[in-house]
Short mmCIF file of C-alpha atoms in Angstrom, two decimals:
data_model
loop_
_atom_site.label_atom_id
_atom_site.label_comp_id
_atom_site.label_asym_id
_atom_site.label_seq_id
_atom_site.Cartn_x
_atom_site.Cartn_y
_atom_site.Cartn_z
CA LEU A 1309 28.78 15.61 15.74
CA LEU A 1310 26.75 17.31 18.46
CA LEU A 1311 24.24 18.62 15.92
CA ALA A 1312 23.94 15.22 14.26
CA SER A 1313 23.39 13.64 17.66
CA LYS A 1314 20.62 16.12 18.54
CA VAL A 1315 18.90 15.50 15.19
CA ALA A 1316 19.01 11.74 15.73
CA GLU A 1317 17.75 12.04 19.30
CA SER A 1318 14.75 14.16 18.29
CA SER A 1319 13.89 12.32 15.08
CA GLN A 1320 10.52 10.57 14.85
CA GLN A 1321 12.16 8.04 12.53
CA ALA A 1322 14.16 5.21 13.98
CA ILE A 1323 17.88 5.46 13.23
CA MET A 1324 20.20 2.48 13.57
CA ILE A 1325 23.90 2.51 12.73
CA THR A 1326 25.65 -0.81 12.28
CA SER A 1327 29.13 -2.00 11.50
CA CYS A 1328 29.90 -3.42 8.07
CA ASP A 1329 29.11 -6.90 9.43
CA GLN A 1330 25.65 -5.80 10.68
CA ILE A 1331 26.43 -5.40 14.38
CA ILE A 1332 24.31 -2.65 15.95
CA GLN A 1333 26.49 0.23 17.12
CA SER A 1334 24.07 3.08 17.72
CA ILE A 1335 20.29 3.62 17.99
CA ASN A 1336 18.07 6.60 18.77
CA PRO A 1337 15.00 6.86 21.07
CA ALA A 1338 12.60 6.33 18.15
CA PHE A 1339 14.25 2.95 17.54
CA THR A 1340 13.42 1.94 21.11
CA ALA A 1341 9.87 3.31 20.81
CA ILE A 1342 9.22 1.26 17.66
CA THR A 1343 11.06 -1.98 18.39
CA GLY A 1344 10.91 -2.10 22.18
CA TYR A 1345 14.67 -2.70 22.44
CA THR A 1346 16.65 -0.38 24.72
CA PRO A 1347 20.26 0.56 23.92
CA HIS A 1348 21.43 -1.95 26.56
CA GLU A 1349 19.51 -4.73 24.78
CA ALA A 1350 20.35 -3.79 21.19
CA LEU A 1351 23.90 -2.46 21.07
CA GLY A 1352 26.47 -5.07 20.16
CA ARG A 1353 23.80 -7.42 18.80
CA ASP A 1354 23.45 -8.64 15.22
CA THR A 1355 20.63 -7.04 13.22
CA ARG A 1356 19.12 -10.53 12.94
CA LEU A 1357 17.70 -9.60 16.35
CA LEU A 1358 14.94 -7.76 14.46
CA ARG A 1359 14.22 -10.24 11.67
CA SER A 1360 10.66 -11.49 11.41
CA GLY A 1361 11.43 -14.66 9.47
CA LEU A 1362 9.01 -13.61 6.72
CA HIS A 1363 11.73 -12.74 4.21
CA GLN A 1364 13.74 -15.45 2.46
CA THR A 1365 17.54 -15.45 2.22
CA ASP A 1366 17.28 -14.28 -1.41
CA PHE A 1367 15.60 -11.08 -0.22
CA TYR A 1368 18.51 -10.12 1.99
CA THR A 1369 21.03 -11.18 -0.65
CA ALA A 1370 19.43 -8.79 -3.15
CA LEU A 1371 19.28 -6.05 -0.50
CA TYR A 1372 23.01 -6.21 0.25
CA GLN A 1373 23.86 -6.50 -3.44
CA SER A 1374 22.01 -3.23 -3.99
CA LEU A 1375 23.95 -1.63 -1.13
CA GLN A 1376 27.21 -2.91 -2.61
CA GLN A 1377 26.45 -1.63 -6.13
CA HIS A 1378 24.52 1.57 -5.43
CA GLY A 1379 25.24 2.40 -1.79
CA LEU A 1380 21.53 2.62 -1.06
CA TRP A 1381 18.48 0.41 -0.57
CA ALA A 1382 14.94 1.58 0.08
CA GLY A 1383 11.78 -0.45 0.46
CA GLU A 1384 9.51 -2.26 2.90
CA LEU A 1385 10.61 -4.77 5.51
CA TRP A 1386 8.68 -6.89 7.98
CA ASN A 1387 10.55 -6.96 11.29
CA ARG A 1388 9.78 -8.22 14.80
CA ARG A 1389 9.44 -6.14 17.95
CA LYS A 1390 10.85 -7.25 21.30
CA ASN A 1391 7.34 -8.41 22.33
CA GLY A 1392 7.23 -10.74 19.31
CA GLU A 1393 4.83 -8.66 17.22
CA VAL A 1394 5.65 -8.61 13.51
CA TYR A 1395 5.21 -5.21 11.88
CA PRO A 1396 5.96 -3.45 8.54
CA GLU A 1397 8.59 -0.74 8.12
CA ALA A 1398 9.43 1.75 5.39
CA VAL A 1399 13.22 1.53 5.35
CA THR A 1400 16.17 3.36 3.80
CA ILE A 1401 19.63 1.86 4.27
CA THR A 1402 22.78 3.72 3.24
CA ALA A 1403 26.26 2.25 2.97
CA VAL A 1404 28.99 4.46 4.47
CA ARG A 1405 32.55 4.25 3.11
CA ASN A 1406 35.79 5.82 4.29
CA ASP A 1407 38.19 7.91 2.18
CA GLN A 1408 39.75 4.71 0.82
CA GLY A 1409 36.37 3.48 -0.38
CA GLU A 1410 36.16 0.76 2.26
CA LEU A 1411 32.74 -0.06 3.70
CA ILE A 1412 32.67 0.88 7.39
CA ASN A 1413 29.01 1.32 8.37
CA TYR A 1414 25.38 1.02 7.40
CA VAL A 1415 22.89 3.70 8.42
CA CYS A 1416 19.33 2.41 8.57
CA VAL A 1417 16.41 4.84 8.91
CA PHE A 1418 12.92 3.38 9.25
CA THR A 1419 9.33 4.20 10.11
CA ASP A 1420 6.62 1.92 11.44
CA ILE A 1421 3.90 1.82 8.76
CA THR A 1422 1.47 -0.49 10.57
CA GLU A 1423 -1.33 2.09 10.50
CA GLN A 1424 -0.84 2.87 6.80
CA LYS A 1425 -0.97 -0.85 6.01
CA ARG A 1426 -4.10 -1.25 8.13
CA SER A 1427 -5.75 1.68 6.33
CA GLN A 1428 -4.87 0.17 2.94
CA THR A 1429 -6.31 -3.18 4.02
CA ASP A 1430 -9.49 -1.54 5.34
CA LEU A 1431 -9.87 0.44 2.10
CA GLN A 1432 -9.42 -2.69 0.00
CA GLN A 1433 -11.97 -4.57 2.10
CA SER A 1434 -14.44 -1.68 1.74
CA ARG A 1435 -13.97 -1.69 -2.03
CA GLU A 1436 -14.56 -5.44 -2.15
CA GLN A 1437 -17.71 -5.11 -0.02
CA LEU A 1438 -19.02 -2.33 -2.24
CA ALA A 1439 -18.32 -4.39 -5.35
CA THR A 1440 -20.14 -7.37 -3.83
CA GLN A 1441 -23.12 -5.18 -2.91
CA ALA A 1442 -23.15 -3.61 -6.38
CA ASN A 1443 -23.13 -7.06 -8.01
CA LEU A 1444 -25.96 -8.23 -5.74
CA THR A 1445 -27.99 -5.10 -6.48
CA GLU A 1446 -27.46 -5.59 -10.22
CA GLN A 1447 -28.53 -9.23 -10.01
CA ILE A 1448 -31.70 -8.26 -8.13
CA LEU A 1449 -32.53 -5.50 -10.61
CA ASP A 1450 -32.00 -7.86 -13.53
CA THR A 1451 -34.73 -10.17 -12.21
CA LEU A 1452 -37.35 -7.40 -12.24
CA PRO A 1453 -39.83 -7.51 -15.15
CA VAL A 1454 -39.87 -3.68 -15.35
CA MET A 1455 -37.32 -1.34 -16.89
CA VAL A 1456 -34.93 0.28 -14.42
CA SER A 1457 -32.28 2.84 -15.31
CA VAL A 1458 -30.25 5.43 -13.40
CA LYS A 1459 -28.74 8.66 -14.74
CA ASP A 1460 -26.25 11.08 -13.26
CA GLU A 1461 -26.95 14.82 -12.98
CA ASP A 1462 -25.66 15.35 -16.52
CA GLY A 1463 -28.18 12.87 -17.92
CA ARG A 1464 -25.68 10.09 -18.60
CA TYR A 1465 -26.83 6.56 -17.89
CA LEU A 1466 -25.08 4.85 -14.98
CA LEU A 1467 -27.16 1.69 -14.77
CA PHE A 1468 -29.56 -0.42 -16.78
CA ASN A 1469 -31.28 -3.63 -15.77
CA ASP A 1470 -31.78 -6.40 -18.35
CA SER A 1471 -35.35 -5.29 -19.16
CA ALA A 1472 -34.17 -1.75 -19.88
CA VAL A 1473 -31.29 -2.97 -22.04
CA LYS A 1474 -33.71 -5.01 -24.19
CA ALA A 1475 -36.04 -2.03 -24.62
CA VAL A 1476 -33.41 0.65 -25.17
CA GLY A 1477 -31.18 -1.57 -27.26
CA GLY A 1478 -34.01 -2.14 -29.68
CA GLY A 1479 -33.66 -5.88 -29.42
CA VAL A 1480 -30.47 -5.86 -31.55
CA GLY A 1481 -28.24 -7.51 -28.96
CA ARG A 1482 -26.72 -4.39 -27.42
CA LYS A 1483 -24.84 -4.93 -24.17
CA LYS A 1484 -25.04 -2.82 -21.03
CA SER A 1485 -21.50 -1.62 -21.68
CA ASP A 1486 -22.65 -0.21 -25.03
CA LEU A 1487 -25.24 1.96 -23.30
CA LEU A 1488 -23.57 3.13 -20.11
CA GLY A 1489 -22.27 6.71 -20.21
CA LYS A 1490 -24.66 7.57 -23.06
CA THR A 1491 -27.45 10.16 -22.91
CA ASP A 1492 -30.99 10.09 -24.29
CA HIS A 1493 -29.70 11.98 -27.35
CA ASP A 1494 -27.30 9.12 -28.05
CA LEU A 1495 -29.94 6.39 -27.73
CA PHE A 1496 -33.26 7.75 -28.95
CA PRO A 1497 -34.67 9.70 -31.91
CA PRO A 1498 -35.38 13.42 -31.28
CA HIS A 1499 -39.14 13.04 -30.77
CA VAL A 1500 -38.58 10.39 -28.05
CA VAL A 1501 -35.97 12.58 -26.35
CA ALA A 1502 -38.48 15.44 -26.31
CA GLN A 1503 -41.17 13.19 -24.79
CA LEU A 1504 -38.77 11.97 -22.10
CA ALA A 1505 -37.72 15.54 -21.27
CA GLU A 1506 -41.37 16.61 -21.03
#
């Protein structure tokens, strides 16, 4: 018990132990650091204290059904800190039963994943901005009356504008997708490839 207590006290993950009817019985320092609730404020309170209001009743019904059937639930939850801030958690909840198989406790271990979520959002926004810029660049290139193409270091075509597609495609209705990833050897007769290399 002493060892378990020391592990819980030093853990960077929040640990909350509740009764079978979701009354908070024990928390560790990481719980207070993440949620803002001290032991005096949290112990003896219902876990609804933490609910953000973003999850519907069906969500919690499915969660407790999983605990009943499998003894374990793991996933993401949006909870609310003492200061009112809503934040995401990566959560694992385990059902604890006694020797008679009766449910006596839930052990909830969670981590604040606000920064990971923010990084994912920033990455998605960057991808969307790059896609928008790429589309704009392609539209501009397509308006040029000259042929424009780009190859990678292995000589494979990465980009064609409309004028280049018409010239390279031989006027037979080839699409850009038919040409991308190809090399000069794939698109031109040998004497043209030799001229281009020269």
